[in-house]
Tab-separated table of C-alpha atoms in Angstrom:
chain	number	residue	atom	x	y	z
A	136	MET	CA	0.000	0.000	0.000
A	137	GLY	CA	1.345	3.448	-0.916
A	138	LYS	CA	2.358	5.415	2.151
A	139	GLY	CA	0.573	8.507	0.869
A	140	ILE	CA	-2.710	6.610	0.638
A	141	LEU	CA	-2.138	5.041	4.036
A	142	LEU	CA	-1.438	8.395	5.641
A	143	PHE	CA	-4.578	9.834	4.038
A	144	ILE	CA	-6.644	6.970	5.479
A	145	ILE	CA	-5.208	7.448	8.982
A	146	ILE	CA	-5.752	11.225	8.875
A	147	SER	CA	-9.332	10.658	7.707
A	148	ILE	CA	-10.004	8.274	10.583
A	149	TYR	CA	-8.642	10.741	13.128
A	150	LEU	CA	-10.609	13.627	11.606
A	151	PHE	CA	-13.754	11.491	11.805
A	152	ARG	CA	-13.004	10.707	15.464
A	153	THR	CA	-12.490	14.417	16.127
A	154	VAL	CA	-15.874	15.299	14.628
A	155	ILE	CA	-17.637	12.551	16.608
A	156	LEU	CA	-16.044	13.666	19.889
A	157	LYS	CA	-16.839	17.320	19.233
A	158	THR	CA	-20.483	16.522	18.538
A	159	LYS	CA	-20.541	14.874	21.958
A	160	LYS	CA	-18.812	17.979	23.403
A	161	LYS	CA	-15.780	15.956	24.503
A	162	ASP	CA	-12.163	17.059	24.509
A	163	THR	CA	-10.163	16.146	21.411
A	164	LYS	CA	-6.709	17.542	22.195
A	165	PHE	CA	-5.358	14.134	23.195
A	166	LEU	CA	-5.828	12.986	19.584
A	167	TRP	CA	-2.730	14.977	18.560
A	168	VAL	CA	-0.625	12.664	20.715
A	169	SER	CA	-2.563	9.556	19.700
A	170	PHE	CA	-2.058	10.334	16.013
A	171	PHE	CA	1.685	10.859	16.429
A	172	ILE	CA	2.122	7.630	18.409
A	173	PHE	CA	0.008	5.570	16.030
A	174	CYS	CA	1.990	6.732	12.990
A	175	ILE	CA	5.472	5.973	14.389
A	176	PRO	CA	5.804	2.415	12.986
A	177	PHE	CA	5.082	3.539	9.415
A	178	GLU	CA	8.066	5.931	9.283
A	179	PHE	CA	6.203	8.366	7.044
A	180	GLY	CA	8.438	10.698	5.071
A	181	LYS	CA	9.680	11.696	1.657
A	182	ALA	CA	13.433	11.257	1.371
A	183	LEU	CA	15.368	14.253	0.093
A	184	ASN	CA	18.610	12.302	0.109
A	185	THR	CA	19.558	8.827	1.209
A	186	PRO	CA	23.360	8.431	1.244
A	187	LYS	CA	24.292	5.544	-1.037
A	188	LEU	CA	26.338	3.503	1.366
A	189	ASN	CA	24.854	0.183	0.277
A	190	ASP	CA	21.493	1.782	1.068
A	191	ILE	CA	22.449	2.132	4.738
A	192	ALA	CA	23.942	5.273	6.193
A	193	GLY	CA	23.547	4.723	9.903
A	194	THR	CA	20.923	3.881	12.472
A	195	VAL	CA	18.984	7.030	11.516
A	196	GLN	CA	19.167	6.966	7.743
A	197	PRO	CA	17.429	9.301	5.233
A	198	ILE	CA	17.211	13.080	5.175
A	199	TYR	CA	13.531	13.970	4.949
A	200	ILE	CA	12.338	16.980	2.952
A	201	ILE	CA	8.801	16.135	4.088
A	202	SER	CA	8.215	14.028	7.199
A	203	LEU	CA	5.323	13.380	9.511
A	204	CYS	CA	7.117	15.172	12.332
A	205	ILE	CA	7.735	18.319	10.275
A	206	GLY	CA	4.169	18.172	8.966
A	207	LEU	CA	2.821	17.988	12.514
A	208	ILE	CA	4.986	20.934	13.571
A	209	ILE	CA	3.297	23.039	10.891
A	210	ALA	CA	-0.142	21.662	11.818
A	211	VAL	CA	0.090	22.421	15.550
A	212	LEU	CA	1.648	25.900	15.226
A	213	PRO	CA	-1.768	27.654	15.221
A	214	TYR	CA	-2.632	25.958	18.531
A	215	ALA	CA	0.714	26.493	20.257
A	216	LYS	CA	0.958	29.077	22.997
A	217	ARG	CA	3.764	31.601	23.226
A	218	ARG	CA	5.381	29.846	26.145
A	219	PHE	CA	6.744	27.215	23.748
A	220	ILE	CA	9.297	29.855	22.714
A	221	ASN	CA	10.687	30.014	26.243
A	222	TYR	CA	13.590	27.628	26.620
A	223	SER	CA	15.017	26.742	30.000
A	224	PHE	CA	18.513	25.295	29.901
A	225	LYS	CA	18.072	24.156	33.492
A	226	LEU	CA	15.081	21.924	32.695
A	227	ASN	CA	16.503	20.501	29.464
A	228	HIS	CA	19.864	19.076	30.468
A	229	TRP	CA	19.490	15.961	28.339
A	230	VAL	CA	18.582	18.003	25.240
A	231	ASN	CA	21.468	20.395	25.892
A	232	GLY	CA	23.846	17.470	26.392
A	233	PHE	CA	22.852	15.849	23.119
A	234	CYS	CA	23.291	19.146	21.251
A	235	VAL	CA	26.816	19.426	22.689
A	236	LEU	CA	27.544	15.901	21.441
A	237	LEU	CA	26.287	16.921	17.995
A	238	ILE	CA	28.660	19.888	17.968
A	239	ILE	CA	31.546	17.646	19.048
A	240	SER	CA	30.679	15.261	16.208
A	241	PHE	CA	30.724	18.074	13.649
A	242	LEU	CA	34.165	19.137	14.908
A	243	ASN	CA	35.450	15.556	15.193
A	244	PRO	CA	38.337	14.965	12.721
A	245	TYR	CA	37.502	11.225	12.682
A	246	ASN	CA	33.956	11.891	11.472
A	247	SER	CA	33.944	10.894	7.793
A	248	PHE	CA	30.201	11.302	7.327
A	249	TYR	CA	28.883	14.690	8.431
A	250	THR	CA	25.708	14.070	6.411
A	251	GLY	CA	24.795	11.241	8.777
A	252	THR	CA	25.280	13.539	11.759
A	253	TRP	CA	23.056	16.177	10.111
A	254	VAL	CA	20.396	13.512	9.543
A	255	LEU	CA	20.374	12.675	13.232
A	256	ALA	CA	20.431	16.345	14.246
A	257	ILE	CA	17.392	17.149	12.081
A	258	PHE	CA	15.548	14.059	13.307
A	259	PHE	CA	16.230	14.773	16.982
A	260	LEU	CA	15.599	18.524	16.940
A	261	SER	CA	12.392	18.269	14.883
A	262	ASN	CA	10.964	15.763	17.359
A	263	ILE	CA	11.929	17.915	20.337
A	264	LEU	CA	10.396	21.005	18.697
A	265	LEU	CA	7.165	19.094	18.066
A	266	PHE	CA	7.009	17.965	21.704
A	267	LYS	CA	7.715	21.511	22.844
A	268	LEU	CA	4.822	22.803	20.729
A	269	LEU	CA	2.471	20.092	21.986
A	270	SER	CA	3.422	20.708	25.607
A	271	SER	CA	2.463	24.387	25.268
A	272	PHE	CA	-1.245	23.572	24.902
A	273	LEU	CA	-1.605	20.007	26.221
A	274	SER	CA	-1.904	19.061	29.884
A	275	GLU	CA	-0.302	16.016	31.486
A	276	SER	CA	-3.713	14.342	31.352
A	277	ASP	CA	-3.948	15.015	27.598
A	278	VAL	CA	-0.521	13.459	27.058
A	279	VAL	CA	-1.280	10.322	29.084
A	280	ASN	CA	-4.696	9.931	27.452
A	281	GLY	CA	-3.200	10.384	23.997
A	282	LEU	CA	-0.400	7.931	24.707
A	283	PHE	CA	-2.933	5.407	25.996
A	284	ASP	CA	-5.194	5.868	22.965
A	285	GLY	CA	-2.409	5.594	20.399
A	286	LEU	CA	-0.796	2.551	22.005
A	287	LYS	CA	-4.193	0.892	22.519
A	288	TRP	CA	-5.092	1.064	18.833
A	289	LEU	CA	-1.597	0.002	17.881
A	290	ALA	CA	-1.854	-2.996	20.232
A	291	TYR	CA	-5.176	-4.088	18.702
A	292	SER	CA	-3.898	-3.617	15.141
A	293	GLN	CA	-0.610	-5.427	15.730
A	294	PHE	CA	-2.398	-8.349	17.385
A	295	PHE	CA	-4.760	-8.705	14.426
A	296	LEU	CA	-1.844	-8.680	11.968
A	297	ALA	CA	0.104	-11.134	14.150
A	298	ILE	CA	-2.846	-13.534	13.973
A	299	CYS	CA	-2.855	-13.177	10.175
A	300	PHE	CA	0.869	-13.922	10.103
A	301	PRO	CA	2.374	-16.137	11.372
A	302	VAL	CA	-0.661	-17.918	12.943
A	303	LEU	CA	-2.843	-18.105	9.808
A	304	GLY	CA	0.075	-17.945	7.394
A	305	ILE	CA	-1.327	-14.996	5.410
A	306	SER	CA	2.029	-13.629	4.289
A	307	ALA	CA	0.417	-10.871	2.204
A	308	VAL	CA	-0.044	-8.736	5.344
A	309	THR	CA	3.710	-8.595	5.879
A	310	LYS	CA	4.344	-6.521	2.736
A	311	LEU	CA	1.506	-4.039	3.105
A	312	PHE	CA	3.502	-1.374	4.965
A	313	HIS	CA	7.207	-1.993	4.249
A	314	GLU	CA	8.736	-3.666	1.203
A	315	SER	CA	11.445	-5.418	3.217
A	316	ALA	CA	9.078	-6.730	5.903
A	317	GLU	CA	8.123	-9.845	3.901
A	318	ILE	CA	11.745	-10.961	3.883
A	319	TRP	CA	12.390	-10.261	7.552
A	320	ALA	CA	9.071	-11.814	8.636
A	321	THR	CA	10.722	-15.176	7.964
A	322	ARG	CA	14.196	-13.956	8.976
A	323	LEU	CA	15.608	-15.037	5.620
A	324	ASP	CA	13.660	-18.330	5.801
A	325	THR	CA	15.066	-19.382	9.186
A	326	ARG	CA	11.916	-18.847	11.302
A	327	SER	CA	8.682	-16.884	11.022
A	328	GLY	CA	7.639	-13.974	13.210
A	329	ALA	CA	5.004	-11.262	13.259
A	330	VAL	CA	6.025	-7.837	11.915
A	331	GLY	CA	2.743	-5.889	12.154
A	332	PHE	CA	3.218	-2.332	10.889
A	333	PHE	CA	7.001	-2.653	11.247
A	334	ASN	CA	9.614	-4.037	8.858
A	335	HIS	CA	11.204	-6.524	11.285
A	336	PRO	CA	9.865	-8.784	14.067
A	337	GLY	CA	12.449	-7.403	16.501
A	338	ARG	CA	11.145	-3.854	16.111
A	339	LEU	CA	7.545	-4.913	16.673
A	340	ALA	CA	8.660	-6.931	19.698
A	341	LEU	CA	10.597	-4.039	21.238
A	342	PHE	CA	7.684	-1.663	20.652
A	343	MET	CA	5.398	-4.156	22.439
A	344	VAL	CA	7.810	-4.307	25.389
A	345	VAL	CA	7.644	-0.514	25.712
A	346	ALA	CA	3.850	-0.549	25.337
A	347	SER	CA	3.629	-3.315	27.958
A	348	SER	CA	5.511	-1.212	30.495
A	349	PHE	CA	3.081	1.664	29.869
A	350	PHE	CA	-0.029	-0.504	30.259
A	351	LEU	CA	1.425	-2.105	33.395
A	352	ALA	CA	1.939	1.403	34.786
A	353	THR	CA	-1.620	2.486	33.960
A	354	TYR	CA	-2.937	-0.752	35.486
A	355	LEU	CA	-0.960	-0.330	38.713
A	356	TYR	CA	-2.102	3.289	39.099
A	357	ASN	CA	-5.770	2.550	38.327
A	358	PHE	CA	-5.888	4.427	35.031
A	359	ARG	CA	-8.495	2.639	32.894
A	360	ARG	CA	-7.581	-0.504	34.783
A	361	LYS	CA	-9.684	-3.008	32.837
A	362	ALA	CA	-8.630	-1.669	29.433
A	363	SER	CA	-5.011	-1.575	30.627
A	364	ALA	CA	-5.122	-5.262	31.606
A	365	ILE	CA	-6.581	-6.204	28.213
A	366	CYS	CA	-4.006	-4.157	26.317
A	367	LEU	CA	-1.163	-5.577	28.417
A	368	GLY	CA	-2.295	-9.096	27.611
A	369	ILE	CA	-2.589	-8.284	23.901
A	370	CYS	CA	0.914	-6.780	23.855
A	371	VAL	CA	2.395	-9.878	25.504
A	372	LEU	CA	0.609	-12.220	23.072
A	373	THR	CA	1.729	-10.165	20.088
A	374	LEU	CA	5.298	-10.147	21.348
A	375	PHE	CA	5.125	-13.930	21.755
A	376	LEU	CA	4.212	-14.259	18.064
A	377	THR	CA	7.294	-12.283	16.968
A	378	TYR	CA	9.524	-15.128	18.215
A	379	SER	CA	12.133	-12.559	19.174
A	380	ARG	CA	14.392	-14.164	21.771
A	381	THR	CA	15.962	-10.963	23.010
A	382	SER	CA	12.534	-9.379	23.423
A	383	TYR	CA	11.286	-12.292	25.543
A	384	LEU	CA	14.166	-11.650	27.922
A	385	ALA	CA	13.635	-7.890	27.777
A	386	LEU	CA	9.913	-8.274	28.524
A	387	ILE	CA	10.476	-10.409	31.627
A	388	ILE	CA	13.188	-8.163	33.046
A	389	THR	CA	11.304	-4.970	32.143
A	390	LEU	CA	7.985	-5.974	33.716
A	391	PHE	CA	9.681	-7.399	36.813
A	392	SER	CA	11.689	-4.160	37.141
A	393	CYS	CA	8.584	-1.967	36.853
A	394	TYR	CA	6.631	-4.023	39.367
A	395	TYR	CA	9.608	-4.209	41.741
A	396	ILE	CA	10.232	-0.443	41.699
A	397	ASP	CA	6.519	0.296	42.098
A	398	LYS	CA	6.282	-1.921	45.195
A	399	ASN	CA	9.604	-0.760	46.660
A	400	ALA	CA	9.542	2.939	45.818
A	401	HIS	CA	9.656	3.864	49.522
A	402	LYS	CA	12.537	1.497	50.233
A	403	ASN	CA	16.208	1.237	49.437
A	404	ILE	CA	15.994	-0.872	46.284
A	405	PHE	CA	19.705	-1.714	46.523
A	406	SER	CA	19.452	-3.528	49.866
A	407	ILE	CA	20.412	-7.203	49.748
A	408	GLY	CA	16.921	-8.321	50.715
A	409	ASN	CA	15.185	-6.248	48.071
A	410	ILE	CA	17.669	-7.204	45.382
A	411	LEU	CA	17.074	-10.887	46.148
A	412	LYS	CA	13.314	-10.351	45.942
A	413	PHE	CA	13.829	-9.034	42.443
A	414	VAL	CA	16.730	-11.164	41.216
A	415	VAL	CA	15.507	-14.590	42.340
A	416	PRO	CA	12.082	-14.551	40.613
A	417	THR	CA	13.565	-12.885	37.527
A	418	VAL	CA	16.326	-15.479	37.216
A	419	LEU	CA	13.876	-18.337	37.786
A	420	ALA	CA	11.580	-16.956	35.089
A	421	LEU	CA	14.495	-16.632	32.649
A	422	VAL	CA	15.808	-20.135	33.426
A	423	TYR	CA	12.355	-21.582	32.797
A	424	LEU	CA	11.968	-19.644	29.562
A	425	ILE	CA	15.389	-20.585	28.187
A	426	ALA	CA	15.761	-24.169	29.409
A	427	TYR	CA	12.363	-25.705	30.174
A	428	SER	CA	9.581	-23.801	28.419
A	429	PRO	CA	8.143	-24.793	25.018
A	430	LEU	CA	10.254	-21.927	23.619
A	431	SER	CA	13.548	-23.378	24.826
A	432	GLU	CA	14.366	-24.591	21.310
A	433	LEU	CA	14.540	-20.968	20.178
A	434	PHE	CA	17.364	-20.355	22.646
A	435	LEU	CA	19.196	-23.674	22.735
A	436	GLN	CA	18.838	-24.866	19.147
A	437	SER	CA	17.665	-23.201	15.890
A	438	ASP	CA	20.137	-20.485	14.756
A	439	SER	CA	21.031	-19.191	18.207
A	440	SER	CA	24.688	-20.235	17.939
A	441	ASP	CA	25.112	-18.464	14.595
A	442	GLN	CA	23.456	-15.313	15.923
A	443	TYR	CA	25.749	-15.320	18.936
A	444	ASP	CA	28.796	-15.602	16.654
A	445	ASN	CA	27.483	-12.787	14.434
A	446	ARG	CA	27.121	-10.452	17.395
A	447	MET	CA	30.602	-11.256	18.619
A	448	VAL	CA	31.935	-10.136	15.230
A	449	HIS	CA	30.022	-6.852	15.465
A	450	TRP	CA	31.185	-6.252	19.010
A	451	LEU	CA	34.830	-6.825	18.069
A	452	MET	CA	34.405	-4.318	15.245
A	453	ALA	CA	33.067	-1.785	17.738
A	454	PHE	CA	36.143	-2.161	19.915
A	455	HIS	CA	38.417	-1.717	16.892
A	456	ILE	CA	36.630	1.566	16.105
A	457	PHE	CA	36.873	2.586	19.757
A	458	GLU	CA	40.640	2.063	19.706
A	459	THR	CA	40.865	4.544	16.813
A	460	SER	CA	39.212	7.391	18.733
A	461	PRO	CA	38.571	6.356	22.357
A	462	ILE	CA	37.645	9.779	23.771
A	463	ILE	CA	35.093	11.232	21.313
A	464	GLY	CA	34.503	8.356	18.870
A	465	VAL	CA	34.022	8.729	15.121
A	466	GLY	CA	30.893	10.905	15.075
A	467	LEU	CA	27.189	10.490	15.774
A	468	ASN	CA	25.404	8.295	13.218
A	469	ALA	CA	28.688	7.800	11.361
A	470	HIS	CA	30.126	4.447	12.428
A	471	LEU	CA	28.938	2.596	9.305
A	472	SER	CA	30.545	5.168	7.057
A	473	TYR	CA	33.770	4.837	9.032
A	474	ILE	CA	33.676	1.057	8.610
A	475	SER	CA	33.053	1.392	4.850
A	476	GLN	CA	36.181	3.535	4.526
A	477	HIS	CA	38.251	1.283	6.782
A	478	LEU	CA	37.251	-2.196	5.639
A	479	GLY	CA	40.349	-3.574	7.311
A	480	ILE	CA	38.319	-3.440	10.528
A	481	VAL	CA	35.945	-5.991	9.013
A	482	ASN	CA	38.533	-8.053	7.170
A	483	GLN	CA	40.500	-8.632	10.355
A	484	ILE	CA	37.513	-10.539	11.704
A	485	THR	CA	35.401	-11.813	8.781
A	486	MET	CA	34.997	-11.562	5.002
A	487	ASP	CA	31.181	-11.358	5.194
A	488	ASP	CA	29.886	-8.063	3.703
A	489	PHE	CA	26.869	-8.164	6.030
A	490	PHE	CA	28.941	-6.693	8.832
A	491	SER	CA	30.109	-3.691	6.806
A	492	VAL	CA	26.616	-2.532	5.829
A	493	ASN	CA	24.581	-3.267	8.971
A	494	PRO	CA	24.774	-1.229	12.191
A	495	ILE	CA	26.557	-2.799	15.150
A	496	HIS	CA	24.085	-5.004	16.983
A	497	ASN	CA	24.539	-3.361	20.361
A	498	ILE	CA	23.390	0.223	20.931
A	499	HIS	CA	25.747	0.694	23.869
A	500	LEU	CA	28.713	-0.236	21.681
A	501	ILE	CA	27.357	2.021	18.925
A	502	ILE	CA	27.541	4.877	21.443
A	503	LEU	CA	31.027	3.812	22.509
A	504	SER	CA	32.257	3.755	18.899
A	505	GLU	CA	30.483	6.955	17.791
A	506	ILE	CA	30.951	9.179	20.870
A	507	GLY	CA	33.695	7.356	22.781
A	508	ILE	CA	34.240	7.399	26.528
A	509	VAL	CA	32.583	10.817	26.822
A	510	GLY	CA	29.394	9.517	25.239
A	511	ILE	CA	29.173	6.194	27.065
A	512	LEU	CA	29.647	7.865	30.458
A	513	LEU	CA	26.894	10.377	29.674
A	514	TRP	CA	24.653	7.553	28.388
A	515	VAL	CA	25.058	5.469	31.549
A	516	TYR	CA	24.478	8.527	33.748
A	517	PHE	CA	21.423	9.474	31.690
A	518	LEU	CA	19.843	6.024	31.952
A	519	PHE	CA	20.458	5.213	35.597
A	520	GLY	CA	20.173	8.801	36.809
A	521	ASN	CA	16.683	9.060	35.339
A	522	ILE	CA	15.645	5.656	36.679
A	523	ILE	CA	16.580	6.840	40.176
A	524	LYS	CA	14.742	10.148	39.687
A	525	ALA	CA	11.690	8.310	38.352
A	526	LYS	CA	11.685	6.102	41.456
A	527	LYS	CA	11.692	9.248	43.590
A	528	GLU	CA	8.677	10.574	41.656
A	529	ILE	CA	6.825	7.312	42.270
A	530	LYS	CA	7.706	7.469	45.947
A	531	GLU	CA	6.252	10.978	46.168
A	532	GLY	CA	3.099	9.952	44.281
A	533	HIS	CA	3.783	12.417	41.460
A	534	ASN	CA	3.861	11.812	37.711
A	535	GLU	CA	3.585	8.082	38.435
A	536	VAL	CA	2.388	6.684	35.107
A	537	LEU	CA	5.026	8.409	32.975
A	538	SER	CA	7.747	7.821	35.571
A	539	LEU	CA	7.144	4.076	35.754
A	540	THR	CA	6.856	3.928	31.959
A	541	LEU	CA	10.227	5.672	31.754
A	542	VAL	CA	11.718	2.985	34.000
A	543	GLY	CA	10.335	0.255	31.739
A	544	LEU	CA	11.492	2.076	28.608
A	545	PHE	CA	15.050	2.485	29.863
A	546	VAL	CA	15.303	-1.089	31.149
A	547	ALA	CA	14.038	-2.344	27.773
A	548	TYR	CA	16.663	-0.220	26.007
A	549	ILE	CA	19.410	-1.516	28.292
A	550	ILE	CA	18.485	-5.186	27.798
A	551	TYR	CA	17.416	-5.235	24.149
A	552	GLY	CA	20.232	-2.871	23.257
A	553	LEU	CA	22.814	-5.450	24.301
A	554	THR	CA	22.171	-7.546	21.200
A	555	GLY	CA	20.359	-5.292	18.716
A	556	TRP	CA	20.265	-1.823	17.163
A	557	ALA	CA	16.456	-1.552	16.819
A	558	PRO	CA	16.219	0.904	19.777
A	559	PHE	CA	17.996	3.481	17.599
A	560	SER	CA	15.887	2.869	14.488
A	561	THR	CA	13.486	5.544	13.248
A	562	ALA	CA	10.597	3.147	13.976
A	563	ILE	CA	11.371	3.053	17.709
A	564	LEU	CA	13.384	6.156	18.598
A	565	PRO	CA	10.430	8.620	18.416
A	566	ILE	CA	8.550	6.906	21.242
A	567	PHE	CA	11.755	6.873	23.302
A	568	LEU	CA	12.129	10.621	22.807
A	569	PHE	CA	8.428	11.240	23.466
A	570	ILE	CA	8.244	9.349	26.778
A	571	THR	CA	11.592	10.757	27.920
A	572	PHE	CA	10.627	14.345	27.076
A	573	PHE	CA	7.246	14.338	28.825
A	574	SER	CA	8.327	12.233	31.799
A	575	ILE	CA	11.130	14.688	32.542
A	576	LYS	CA	8.958	17.726	31.787
A	577	TYR	CA	6.257	16.816	34.317
A	578	ARG	CA	8.863	15.720	36.838
A	579	ASP	CA	10.399	19.171	36.875
A	580	GLN	CA	7.157	21.114	37.211
């Protein structure tokens, strides 16, 4: 299906919903958020330039002359209030920090692909500007309601498509939204997995992990409790049908982490007793999943050994890049370009071209190779510092839903990011930025 036609259909549905709600004299502002969230998997945009590096330029790839994000910025401008112009450096440390890293990357003599850095800069700043505009006229309630609505309809849609494929074997649904999805739905004929609106089972699975953490949070804090329980169950079932091993592990650890922090927000979560309460059930669940469950074959047989070897190759490549520029790396969104111009890094380890045209399958090592020690230290501080601050918010009974969702989001990124690069793809990164932006915004109010 053409993306233009698809976008027209989605816009029409949301306009129809707006009219219906207005006739009932109900608020419709939350639909701005719902629309944005629902459209993320489709990666709407018209490419101005896609660098021809074997069709892959980095984790964030094309330069968009027209994108959904830029279109929404124009659409919401008439509704934005003047306060969106006010910018507080104090309340936007993470945005400021990323902008500094962008500047460092532009000045980095090892950066051989400034276009890739510009791509990331445009992508990041356009999303932040959109969120800033939305926050000027939306309340916290509007944001949570919109997030719930968008993820709810995504959960229903993904579950329906997952039933079509792989359960019913209707492979036609896999190529409706992305041309490459049909290939990756069978993982190059090794095993089948649901892709939904995404182009790879792993991306759908990771998105469902993030959605699961949100619906667990809304369930625990009595926000549409029944609907939250249904959506949580649907997300878990959909994730199961992706047959994504890493995501199974990420789901268990993420949901256990969210539940553990919610129940221990008033306690020292690093005490031996509390750690054991979390570690023991988590480990037991993982042992059962990997060794004794009906899914154990996915982990102990199939292609698991080959996938482990492939990731070891990528990780060794990352360390070779790191040795070249250990302090500031080789530039944001530029590690693939660096590899393409220094193929000796690949040839020292393998002769397979796959590794020279695919991002390193570990987002933490991508950060280490692209921004060096400076970047990885800031990344670790950003993740764990915000988890601790989110726990404090939960303890104080403030901003609970978004704070607990942030915990789940970051844990999912930590775990899934150890073996994949999907967290940095344009089909996942917008929801990461959205939840991070609004969780921090309402924390600091």
